[in-house]
PDB file of C-alpha atoms in Angstrom:
ATOM      1  CA  MET A   1      53.608 106.708 126.504  1.00 46.00           C
ATOM      2  CA  THR A   2      54.584 106.263 130.147  1.00 52.00           C
ATOM      3  CA  GLY A   3      58.232 107.301 130.340  1.00 63.00           C
ATOM      4  CA  TYR A   4      60.131 110.531 129.937  1.00 72.00           C
ATOM      5  CA  ILE A   5      63.378 111.612 128.323  1.00 77.00           C
ATOM      6  CA  ALA A   6      66.059 112.127 130.965  1.00 83.00           C
ATOM      7  CA  LEU A   7      68.270 115.160 130.369  1.00 85.00           C
ATOM      8  CA  THR A   8      72.040 115.003 130.703  1.00 91.00           C
ATOM      9  CA  PRO A   9      74.397 117.866 131.620  1.00 90.00           C
ATOM     10  CA  LEU A  10      75.275 118.105 127.921  1.00 93.00           C
ATOM     11  CA  ASP A  11      71.609 118.629 127.068  1.00 92.00           C
ATOM     12  CA  LEU A  12      71.445 121.494 129.558  1.00 94.00           C
ATOM     13  CA  ALA A  13      74.648 122.945 128.113  1.00 94.00           C
ATOM     14  CA  TRP A  14      73.004 123.126 124.689  1.00 95.00           C
ATOM     15  CA  GLY A  15      70.166 125.104 126.242  1.00 94.00           C
ATOM     16  CA  ALA A  16      72.634 127.391 128.016  1.00 95.00           C
ATOM     17  CA  CYS A  17      74.080 128.343 124.630  1.00 96.00           C
ATOM     18  CA  LEU A  18      70.940 130.393 124.005  1.00 96.00           C
ATOM     19  CA  VAL A  19      71.622 132.425 127.144  1.00 96.00           C
ATOM     20  CA  LEU A  20      75.188 133.002 125.965  1.00 96.00           C
ATOM     21  CA  ILE A  21      73.851 134.220 122.621  1.00 96.00           C
ATOM     22  CA  ASN A  22      71.663 136.739 124.438  1.00 95.00           C
ATOM     23  CA  ALA A  23      74.639 137.901 126.494  1.00 94.00           C
ATOM     24  CA  PHE A  24      76.705 138.265 123.310  1.00 95.00           C
ATOM     25  CA  LEU A  25      73.960 140.326 121.669  1.00 95.00           C
ATOM     26  CA  SER A  26      73.825 142.568 124.730  1.00 93.00           C
ATOM     27  CA  LEU A  27      77.576 143.035 124.521  1.00 92.00           C
ATOM     28  CA  ILE A  28      77.772 143.946 120.839  1.00 94.00           C
ATOM     29  CA  LEU A  29      74.644 146.139 120.991  1.00 92.00           C
ATOM     30  CA  ASP A  30      75.893 147.864 124.154  1.00 88.00           C
ATOM     31  CA  LEU A  31      72.716 147.056 126.092  1.00 89.00           C
ATOM     32  CA  GLY A  32      74.594 146.697 129.354  1.00 89.00           C
ATOM     33  CA  ILE A  33      72.575 143.712 130.608  1.00 91.00           C
ATOM     34  CA  HIS A  34      74.908 140.824 129.747  1.00 91.00           C
ATOM     35  CA  ARG A  35      76.378 140.671 133.248  1.00 93.00           C
ATOM     36  CA  ARG A  36      72.952 140.678 134.918  1.00 93.00           C
ATOM     37  CA  LEU A  37      71.720 138.087 132.436  1.00 94.00           C
ATOM     38  CA  LEU A  38      74.560 135.682 133.186  1.00 95.00           C
ATOM     39  CA  ILE A  39      74.248 136.229 136.935  1.00 95.00           C
ATOM     40  CA  ALA A  40      70.492 135.616 136.775  1.00 94.00           C
ATOM     41  CA  ALA A  41      70.987 132.436 134.742  1.00 95.00           C
ATOM     42  CA  SER A  42      73.647 131.150 137.142  1.00 96.00           C
ATOM     43  CA  ARG A  43      71.480 132.001 140.121  1.00 94.00           C
ATOM     44  CA  MET A  44      68.552 130.165 138.554  1.00 94.00           C
ATOM     45  CA  VAL A  45      70.635 127.016 138.026  1.00 95.00           C
ATOM     46  CA  VAL A  46      71.927 127.043 141.606  1.00 95.00           C
ATOM     47  CA  GLN A  47      68.500 127.756 143.103  1.00 91.00           C
ATOM     48  CA  LEU A  48      66.756 125.031 141.117  1.00 92.00           C
ATOM     49  CA  SER A  49      69.502 122.522 141.905  1.00 94.00           C
ATOM     50  CA  LEU A  50      69.193 123.252 145.613  1.00 92.00           C
ATOM     51  CA  MET A  51      65.411 123.065 145.384  1.00 87.00           C
ATOM     52  CA  GLY A  52      65.705 119.661 143.729  1.00 90.00           C
ATOM     53  CA  LEU A  53      67.781 118.384 146.640  1.00 91.00           C
ATOM     54  CA  VAL A  54      65.355 119.880 149.165  1.00 86.00           C
ATOM     55  CA  LEU A  55      62.329 118.388 147.420  1.00 87.00           C
ATOM     56  CA  ALA A  56      63.958 114.966 147.271  1.00 89.00           C
ATOM     57  CA  ALA A  57      64.501 115.113 151.041  1.00 88.00           C
ATOM     58  CA  LEU A  58      60.968 116.394 151.699  1.00 86.00           C
ATOM     59  CA  PHE A  59      59.358 113.729 149.546  1.00 86.00           C
ATOM     60  CA  SER A  60      61.098 111.010 151.528  1.00 86.00           C
ATOM     61  CA  HIS A  61      59.921 112.446 154.884  1.00 83.00           C
ATOM     62  CA  VAL A  62      56.234 113.383 154.743  1.00 86.00           C
ATOM     63  CA  SER A  63      55.817 115.694 157.732  1.00 88.00           C
ATOM     64  CA  PRO A  64      53.589 118.751 158.241  1.00 91.00           C
ATOM     65  CA  TRP A  65      56.431 120.499 160.061  1.00 92.00           C
ATOM     66  CA  TRP A  66      58.962 120.111 157.255  1.00 90.00           C
ATOM     67  CA  THR A  67      56.343 121.092 154.695  1.00 91.00           C
ATOM     68  CA  ALA A  68      55.426 124.175 156.746  1.00 92.00           C
ATOM     69  CA  LEU A  69      59.094 125.146 157.146  1.00 92.00           C
ATOM     70  CA  ALA A  70      59.697 124.922 153.410  1.00 90.00           C
ATOM     71  CA  ALA A  71      56.533 126.934 152.745  1.00 93.00           C
ATOM     72  CA  ILE A  72      57.544 129.679 155.199  1.00 94.00           C
ATOM     73  CA  LEU A  73      60.985 130.030 153.622  1.00 93.00           C
ATOM     74  CA  MET A  74      59.453 130.251 150.150  1.00 92.00           C
ATOM     75  CA  ILE A  75      56.989 132.912 151.310  1.00 94.00           C
ATOM     76  CA  LEU A  76      59.737 135.001 152.945  1.00 93.00           C
ATOM     77  CA  PHE A  77      61.846 134.961 149.790  1.00 91.00           C
ATOM     78  CA  ALA A  78      58.789 135.785 147.677  1.00 91.00           C
ATOM     79  CA  GLY A  79      58.044 138.770 149.913  1.00 90.00           C
ATOM     80  CA  ARG A  80      61.584 140.006 149.496  1.00 88.00           C
ATOM     81  CA  GLU A  81      61.462 139.698 145.710  1.00 87.00           C
ATOM     82  CA  ALA A  82      58.080 141.432 145.523  1.00 85.00           C
ATOM     83  CA  THR A  83      59.377 144.568 147.234  1.00 82.00           C
ATOM     84  CA  ALA A  84      63.069 144.661 146.313  1.00 79.00           C
ATOM     85  CA  ARG A  85      62.839 146.496 142.990  1.00 71.00           C
ATOM     86  CA  GLN A  86      60.091 149.059 143.487  1.00 78.00           C
ATOM     87  CA  ASP A  87      60.877 152.635 142.516  1.00 78.00           C
ATOM     88  CA  ARG A  88      59.091 154.126 145.516  1.00 82.00           C
ATOM     89  CA  PRO A  89      58.689 151.481 148.242  1.00 82.00           C
ATOM     90  CA  LEU A  90      57.022 152.151 151.564  1.00 83.00           C
ATOM     91  CA  GLY A  91      59.451 153.285 154.214  1.00 78.00           C
ATOM     92  CA  GLY A  92      61.146 151.051 156.751  1.00 78.00           C
ATOM     93  CA  TRP A  93      59.912 147.484 156.985  1.00 83.00           C
ATOM     94  CA  TRP A  94      56.413 148.404 155.864  1.00 83.00           C
ATOM     95  CA  SER A  95      57.160 147.604 152.233  1.00 78.00           C
ATOM     96  CA  TYR A  96      58.417 144.127 153.087  1.00 84.00           C
ATOM     97  CA  GLY A  97      55.732 143.618 155.721  1.00 89.00           C
ATOM     98  CA  VAL A  98      52.778 144.601 153.541  1.00 91.00           C
ATOM     99  CA  GLY A  99      54.027 142.626 150.555  1.00 90.00           C
ATOM    100  CA  THR A 100      54.921 139.524 152.533  1.00 93.00           C
ATOM    101  CA  ALA A 101      51.673 139.536 154.509  1.00 94.00           C
ATOM    102  CA  ALA A 102      49.622 139.837 151.319  1.00 95.00           C
ATOM    103  CA  ILE A 103      51.575 137.083 149.573  1.00 95.00           C
ATOM    104  CA  SER A 104      51.442 134.807 152.614  1.00 95.00           C
ATOM    105  CA  MET A 105      47.714 135.179 153.135  1.00 95.00           C
ATOM    106  CA  ALA A 106      46.735 134.823 149.484  1.00 96.00           C
ATOM    107  CA  ALA A 107      49.067 131.952 148.594  1.00 95.00           C
ATOM    108  CA  THR A 108      48.298 130.000 151.775  1.00 95.00           C
ATOM    109  CA  VAL A 109      44.529 130.329 151.390  1.00 96.00           C
ATOM    110  CA  VAL A 110      44.564 129.346 147.721  1.00 96.00           C
ATOM    111  CA  THR A 111      46.999 126.441 148.155  1.00 95.00           C
ATOM    112  CA  VAL A 112      45.243 124.955 151.187  1.00 95.00           C
ATOM    113  CA  PHE A 113      41.901 125.368 149.416  1.00 95.00           C
ATOM    114  CA  ALA A 114      43.170 123.419 146.401  1.00 94.00           C
ATOM    115  CA  LEU A 115      44.797 120.704 148.510  1.00 94.00           C
ATOM    116  CA  THR A 116      41.695 120.107 150.621  1.00 93.00           C
ATOM    117  CA  THR A 117      39.129 120.270 147.808  1.00 92.00           C
ATOM    118  CA  ALA A 118      40.181 119.679 144.203  1.00 88.00           C
ATOM    119  CA  LEU A 119      43.367 117.648 144.679  1.00 89.00           C
ATOM    120  CA  GLY A 120      42.770 115.969 148.028  1.00 88.00           C
ATOM    121  CA  PRO A 121      46.084 114.113 148.546  1.00 88.00           C
ATOM    122  CA  ASP A 122      46.423 111.903 151.615  1.00 86.00           C
ATOM    123  CA  PRO A 123      47.688 113.508 153.777  1.00 90.00           C
ATOM    124  CA  TRP A 124      46.636 116.900 152.453  1.00 91.00           C
ATOM    125  CA  TYR A 125      50.037 118.414 153.319  1.00 90.00           C
ATOM    126  CA  ASP A 126      51.936 115.852 151.218  1.00 91.00           C
ATOM    127  CA  PRO A 127      54.955 117.891 150.022  1.00 90.00           C
ATOM    128  CA  ARG A 128      54.874 116.197 146.600  1.00 90.00           C
ATOM    129  CA  TYR A 129      51.693 118.166 145.939  1.00 91.00           C
ATOM    130  CA  ALA A 130      51.845 121.042 148.432  1.00 92.00           C
ATOM    131  CA  ILE A 131      55.283 122.477 147.635  1.00 92.00           C
ATOM    132  CA  PRO A 132      55.081 122.547 143.805  1.00 90.00           C
ATOM    133  CA  LEU A 133      51.556 123.940 143.963  1.00 93.00           C
ATOM    134  CA  LEU A 134      52.559 126.597 146.491  1.00 94.00           C
ATOM    135  CA  GLY A 135      55.531 127.514 144.317  1.00 92.00           C
ATOM    136  CA  MET A 136      53.343 128.165 141.283  1.00 92.00           C
ATOM    137  CA  VAL A 137      50.796 130.158 143.268  1.00 94.00           C
ATOM    138  CA  LEU A 138      53.541 132.116 145.044  1.00 94.00           C
ATOM    139  CA  GLY A 139      55.205 133.153 141.796  1.00 91.00           C
ATOM    140  CA  ASN A 140      52.031 134.570 140.323  1.00 92.00           C
ATOM    141  CA  THR A 141      50.882 136.146 143.592  1.00 94.00           C
ATOM    142  CA  MET A 142      54.298 137.751 144.016  1.00 94.00           C
ATOM    143  CA  ASN A 143      54.036 139.361 140.580  1.00 93.00           C
ATOM    144  CA  GLY A 144      50.534 140.642 141.304  1.00 94.00           C
ATOM    145  CA  VAL A 145      51.520 142.118 144.660  1.00 94.00           C
ATOM    146  CA  SER A 146      54.656 143.701 143.225  1.00 93.00           C
ATOM    147  CA  LEU A 147      52.806 145.294 140.305  1.00 94.00           C
ATOM    148  CA  GLY A 148      49.990 146.478 142.557  1.00 94.00           C
ATOM    149  CA  LEU A 149      52.267 148.185 145.077  1.00 92.00           C
ATOM    150  CA  HIS A 150      54.498 149.604 142.347  1.00 92.00           C
ATOM    151  CA  THR A 151      51.551 151.187 140.530  1.00 93.00           C
ATOM    152  CA  LEU A 152      50.031 152.415 143.799  1.00 93.00           C
ATOM    153  CA  THR A 153      53.084 154.258 145.100  1.00 92.00           C
ATOM    154  CA  ASN A 154      53.961 155.749 141.720  1.00 91.00           C
ATOM    155  CA  GLY A 155      50.352 156.742 141.110  1.00 91.00           C
ATOM    156  CA  VAL A 156      50.008 158.472 144.475  1.00 92.00           C
ATOM    157  CA  VAL A 157      53.142 160.528 143.837  1.00 91.00           C
ATOM    158  CA  LEU A 158      52.152 161.459 140.278  1.00 91.00           C
ATOM    159  CA  ARG A 159      48.563 162.328 141.252  1.00 90.00           C
ATOM    160  CA  ARG A 160      49.361 163.953 144.559  1.00 90.00           C
ATOM    161  CA  ALA A 161      47.661 167.264 143.733  1.00 92.00           C
ATOM    162  CA  ALA A 162      44.425 165.605 142.606  1.00 91.00           C
ATOM    163  CA  VAL A 163      44.338 163.281 145.617  1.00 88.00           C
ATOM    164  CA  GLU A 164      44.928 166.094 148.098  1.00 88.00           C
ATOM    165  CA  ALA A 165      42.283 168.229 146.383  1.00 91.00           C
ATOM    166  CA  ARG A 166      39.709 165.467 146.849  1.00 90.00           C
ATOM    167  CA  LEU A 167      40.712 165.057 150.484  1.00 87.00           C
ATOM    168  CA  MET A 168      40.326 168.794 151.123  1.00 89.00           C
ATOM    169  CA  LEU A 169      36.844 168.647 149.595  1.00 89.00           C
ATOM    170  CA  GLY A 170      35.843 166.053 152.185  1.00 88.00           C
ATOM    171  CA  ALA A 171      36.490 162.789 150.363  1.00 88.00           C
ATOM    172  CA  THR A 172      37.611 159.780 152.389  1.00 89.00           C
ATOM    173  CA  ARG A 173      40.951 158.202 151.605  1.00 89.00           C
ATOM    174  CA  MET A 174      39.247 155.413 149.657  1.00 91.00           C
ATOM    175  CA  GLU A 175      37.293 157.940 147.600  1.00 91.00           C
ATOM    176  CA  ALA A 176      40.293 160.196 147.008  1.00 90.00           C
ATOM    177  CA  LEU A 177      42.578 157.321 146.056  1.00 92.00           C
ATOM    178  CA  GLY A 178      39.902 155.417 144.142  1.00 92.00           C
ATOM    179  CA  PRO A 179      41.352 156.009 140.636  1.00 93.00           C
ATOM    180  CA  VAL A 180      44.853 155.058 141.806  1.00 94.00           C
ATOM    181  CA  ILE A 181      43.550 151.921 143.538  1.00 95.00           C
ATOM    182  CA  ARG A 182      41.663 150.826 140.435  1.00 96.00           C
ATOM    183  CA  ASP A 183      44.701 151.400 138.211  1.00 95.00           C
ATOM    184  CA  SER A 184      46.866 149.443 140.657  1.00 95.00           C
ATOM    185  CA  LEU A 185      44.533 146.450 140.692  1.00 96.00           C
ATOM    186  CA  ARG A 186      44.150 146.496 136.910  1.00 96.00           C
ATOM    187  CA  SER A 187      47.921 146.529 136.549  1.00 94.00           C
ATOM    188  CA  ALA A 188      48.259 143.616 138.977  1.00 94.00           C
ATOM    189  CA  LEU A 189      45.575 141.464 137.351  1.00 94.00           C
ATOM    190  CA  MET A 190      46.189 142.204 133.672  1.00 94.00           C
ATOM    191  CA  PRO A 191      49.034 139.640 133.308  1.00 92.00           C
ATOM    192  CA  VAL A 192      46.734 136.938 134.724  1.00 91.00           C
ATOM    193  CA  ILE A 193      43.912 137.920 132.387  1.00 92.00           C
ATOM    194  CA  ASN A 194      46.244 137.969 129.388  1.00 91.00           C
ATOM    195  CA  GLY A 195      47.712 134.632 130.423  1.00 88.00           C
ATOM    196  CA  MET A 196      44.319 132.941 130.669  1.00 89.00           C
ATOM    197  CA  ALA A 197      43.193 134.444 127.355  1.00 89.00           C
ATOM    198  CA  ALA A 198      46.291 133.185 125.524  1.00 86.00           C
ATOM    199  CA  THR A 199      46.648 129.785 127.186  1.00 85.00           C
ATOM    200  CA  GLY A 200      45.962 126.926 124.811  1.00 81.00           C
ATOM    201  CA  LEU A 201      45.677 129.156 121.757  1.00 78.00           C
ATOM    202  CA  VAL A 202      48.973 131.025 121.792  1.00 76.00           C
ATOM    203  CA  THR A 203      50.959 129.318 124.547  1.00 78.00           C
ATOM    204  CA  LEU A 204      51.231 125.951 126.255  1.00 79.00           C
ATOM    205  CA  PRO A 205      52.014 126.618 129.947  1.00 80.00           C
ATOM    206  CA  GLY A 206      55.080 125.107 131.540  1.00 78.00           C
ATOM    207  CA  MET A 207      53.218 122.772 133.876  1.00 79.00           C
ATOM    208  CA  MET A 208      51.109 121.290 131.097  1.00 83.00           C
ATOM    209  CA  THR A 209      54.123 120.921 128.814  1.00 82.00           C
ATOM    210  CA  GLY A 210      56.133 119.279 131.588  1.00 81.00           C
ATOM    211  CA  GLN A 211      53.380 116.792 132.352  1.00 82.00           C
ATOM    212  CA  ILE A 212      52.981 115.854 128.695  1.00 83.00           C
ATOM    213  CA  LEU A 213      56.747 115.416 128.312  1.00 80.00           C
ATOM    214  CA  GLY A 214      56.643 113.295 131.467  1.00 79.00           C
ATOM    215  CA  GLY A 215      54.117 110.916 129.922  1.00 80.00           C
ATOM    216  CA  VAL A 216      50.808 112.213 131.319  1.00 84.00           C
ATOM    217  CA  ALA A 217      47.805 111.909 129.000  1.00 87.00           C
ATOM    218  CA  PRO A 218      47.114 115.263 127.273  1.00 86.00           C
ATOM    219  CA  MET A 219      43.571 115.644 128.624  1.00 90.00           C
ATOM    220  CA  ASP A 220      44.726 114.921 132.179  1.00 89.00           C
ATOM    221  CA  ALA A 221      47.450 117.552 131.763  1.00 87.00           C
ATOM    222  CA  VAL A 222      44.833 119.978 130.444  1.00 90.00           C
ATOM    223  CA  LYS A 223      42.635 119.462 133.518  1.00 91.00           C
ATOM    224  CA  TYR A 224      45.544 120.140 135.849  1.00 89.00           C
ATOM    225  CA  GLN A 225      46.469 123.258 133.899  1.00 89.00           C
ATOM    226  CA  ILE A 226      42.921 124.615 134.005  1.00 92.00           C
ATOM    227  CA  LEU A 227      42.861 124.133 137.774  1.00 92.00           C
ATOM    228  CA  VAL A 228      46.232 125.827 138.141  1.00 91.00           C
ATOM    229  CA  MET A 229      45.164 128.829 136.057  1.00 92.00           C
ATOM    230  CA  PHE A 230      42.111 129.276 138.276  1.00 94.00           C
ATOM    231  CA  LEU A 231      44.322 129.084 141.363  1.00 94.00           C
ATOM    232  CA  LEU A 232      46.824 131.569 139.946  1.00 93.00           C
ATOM    233  CA  SER A 233      44.024 133.991 139.201  1.00 94.00           C
ATOM    234  CA  GLY A 234      42.681 133.694 142.740  1.00 95.00           C
ATOM    235  CA  GLY A 235      46.093 134.118 144.340  1.00 95.00           C
ATOM    236  CA  ALA A 236      46.974 137.185 142.284  1.00 95.00           C
ATOM    237  CA  GLY A 237      43.598 138.805 142.940  1.00 95.00           C
ATOM    238  CA  ILE A 238      43.526 138.206 146.685  1.00 96.00           C
ATOM    239  CA  GLY A 239      47.177 139.182 147.089  1.00 95.00           C
ATOM    240  CA  ALA A 240      46.908 142.357 145.017  1.00 95.00           C
ATOM    241  CA  VAL A 241      43.781 143.593 146.806  1.00 96.00           C
ATOM    242  CA  THR A 242      45.326 142.901 150.217  1.00 96.00           C
ATOM    243  CA  ALA A 243      48.622 144.598 149.334  1.00 94.00           C
ATOM    244  CA  VAL A 244      47.064 147.656 147.699  1.00 95.00           C
ATOM    245  CA  LEU A 245      44.618 148.251 150.552  1.00 94.00           C
ATOM    246  CA  GLY A 246      47.460 147.787 153.035  1.00 93.00           C
ATOM    247  CA  GLY A 247      49.521 150.302 151.078  1.00 92.00           C
ATOM    248  CA  VAL A 248      46.640 152.779 151.102  1.00 92.00           C
ATOM    249  CA  ARG A 249      46.384 152.468 154.890  1.00 91.00           C
ATOM    250  CA  ARG A 250      50.084 153.227 155.212  1.00 91.00           C
ATOM    251  CA  LEU A 251      50.030 156.185 152.804  1.00 90.00           C
ATOM    252  CA  THR A 252      47.210 157.879 154.729  1.00 87.00           C
ATOM    253  CA  ASP A 253      46.459 158.421 158.401  1.00 86.00           C
ATOM    254  CA  ASN A 254      43.361 158.179 160.569  1.00 86.00           C
ATOM    255  CA  ARG A 255      42.469 161.771 159.703  1.00 84.00           C
ATOM    256  CA  HIS A 256      42.461 160.863 155.998  1.00 82.00           C
ATOM    257  CA  ARG A 257      45.557 162.892 155.168  1.00 86.00           C
ATOM    258  CA  LEU A 258      48.058 161.855 152.512  1.00 84.00           C
ATOM    259  CA  ARG A 259      51.373 160.783 154.071  1.00 86.00           C
ATOM    260  CA  LEU A 260      54.012 160.627 151.350  1.00 85.00           C
ATOM    261  CA  ASP A 261      56.633 160.886 154.084  1.00 82.00           C
ATOM    262  CA  HIS A 262      55.899 157.203 154.679  1.00 79.00           C
ATOM    263  CA  LEU A 263      57.584 156.379 151.373  1.00 82.00           C
ATOM    264  CA  ALA A 264      61.217 155.295 151.514  1.00 76.00           C
ATOM    265  CA  ARG A 265      63.927 157.732 150.512  1.00 68.00           C
ATOM    266  CA  GLY A 266      66.465 156.748 147.903  1.00 52.00           C
ATOM    267  CA  GLY A 267      64.980 153.565 146.471  1.00 48.00           C
ATOM    268  CA  SER A 268      64.424 150.066 147.681  1.00 46.00           C
ATOM    269  CA  LEU A 269      64.852 148.779 151.179  1.00 45.00           C
ATOM    270  CA  PHE A 270      67.023 145.915 149.895  1.00 44.00           C
TER     271      PHE A 270
END
């Protein structure tokens, strides 16, 4: 098998019926999420359609500058999404800055590592490989960073008395916040661990399924998926550790005092 089945707008409309069913269920069960569901679905369609046009243009003009520009825009949006819905974000631009810096560093390192070692396209910044790979790594890294920061800030508030007691007894900020840091990193990495444990036995990941539907030999698709899972794990781990440690630095000062006044008031920055 070398071809693939092209989808028509009617085929997509059949799939959209399932979203409408979910919205209908929300309406009759008074869940209150039907509006958000339809907006999210519409936003997804528009975003993917625009991305398709952008990728088509990038693929026809292989340039490191255009690839870098697309990557920067993706990273900025990922940073925004990672920090937009936290209950207790860091104050000011720190929440966006810490999250975006962690995502940028982790996703860039992992993607460049894969492009220059395992995949090795010529040139290594070929957008046909770089952009889709970065997108997958970004999505998983974004989730890890978001979960890590969310658990960190909530944990510090909930365990404030215990943390301050340790600090008064002479513990450093890393020692006092150790349990919160460990919980934050576990929370960030657990989805990756669960995903790797279930892949192949319970689920067939989207990339592997897409390649098989596109005519790629199953074992070749499996190899790509294994590589991607390793990359996703690395991105989530590096990003979560960077974000959580950055958050710890912001929530304490040089005298190892807890600074909850550095948390934002009244919800998210965005």
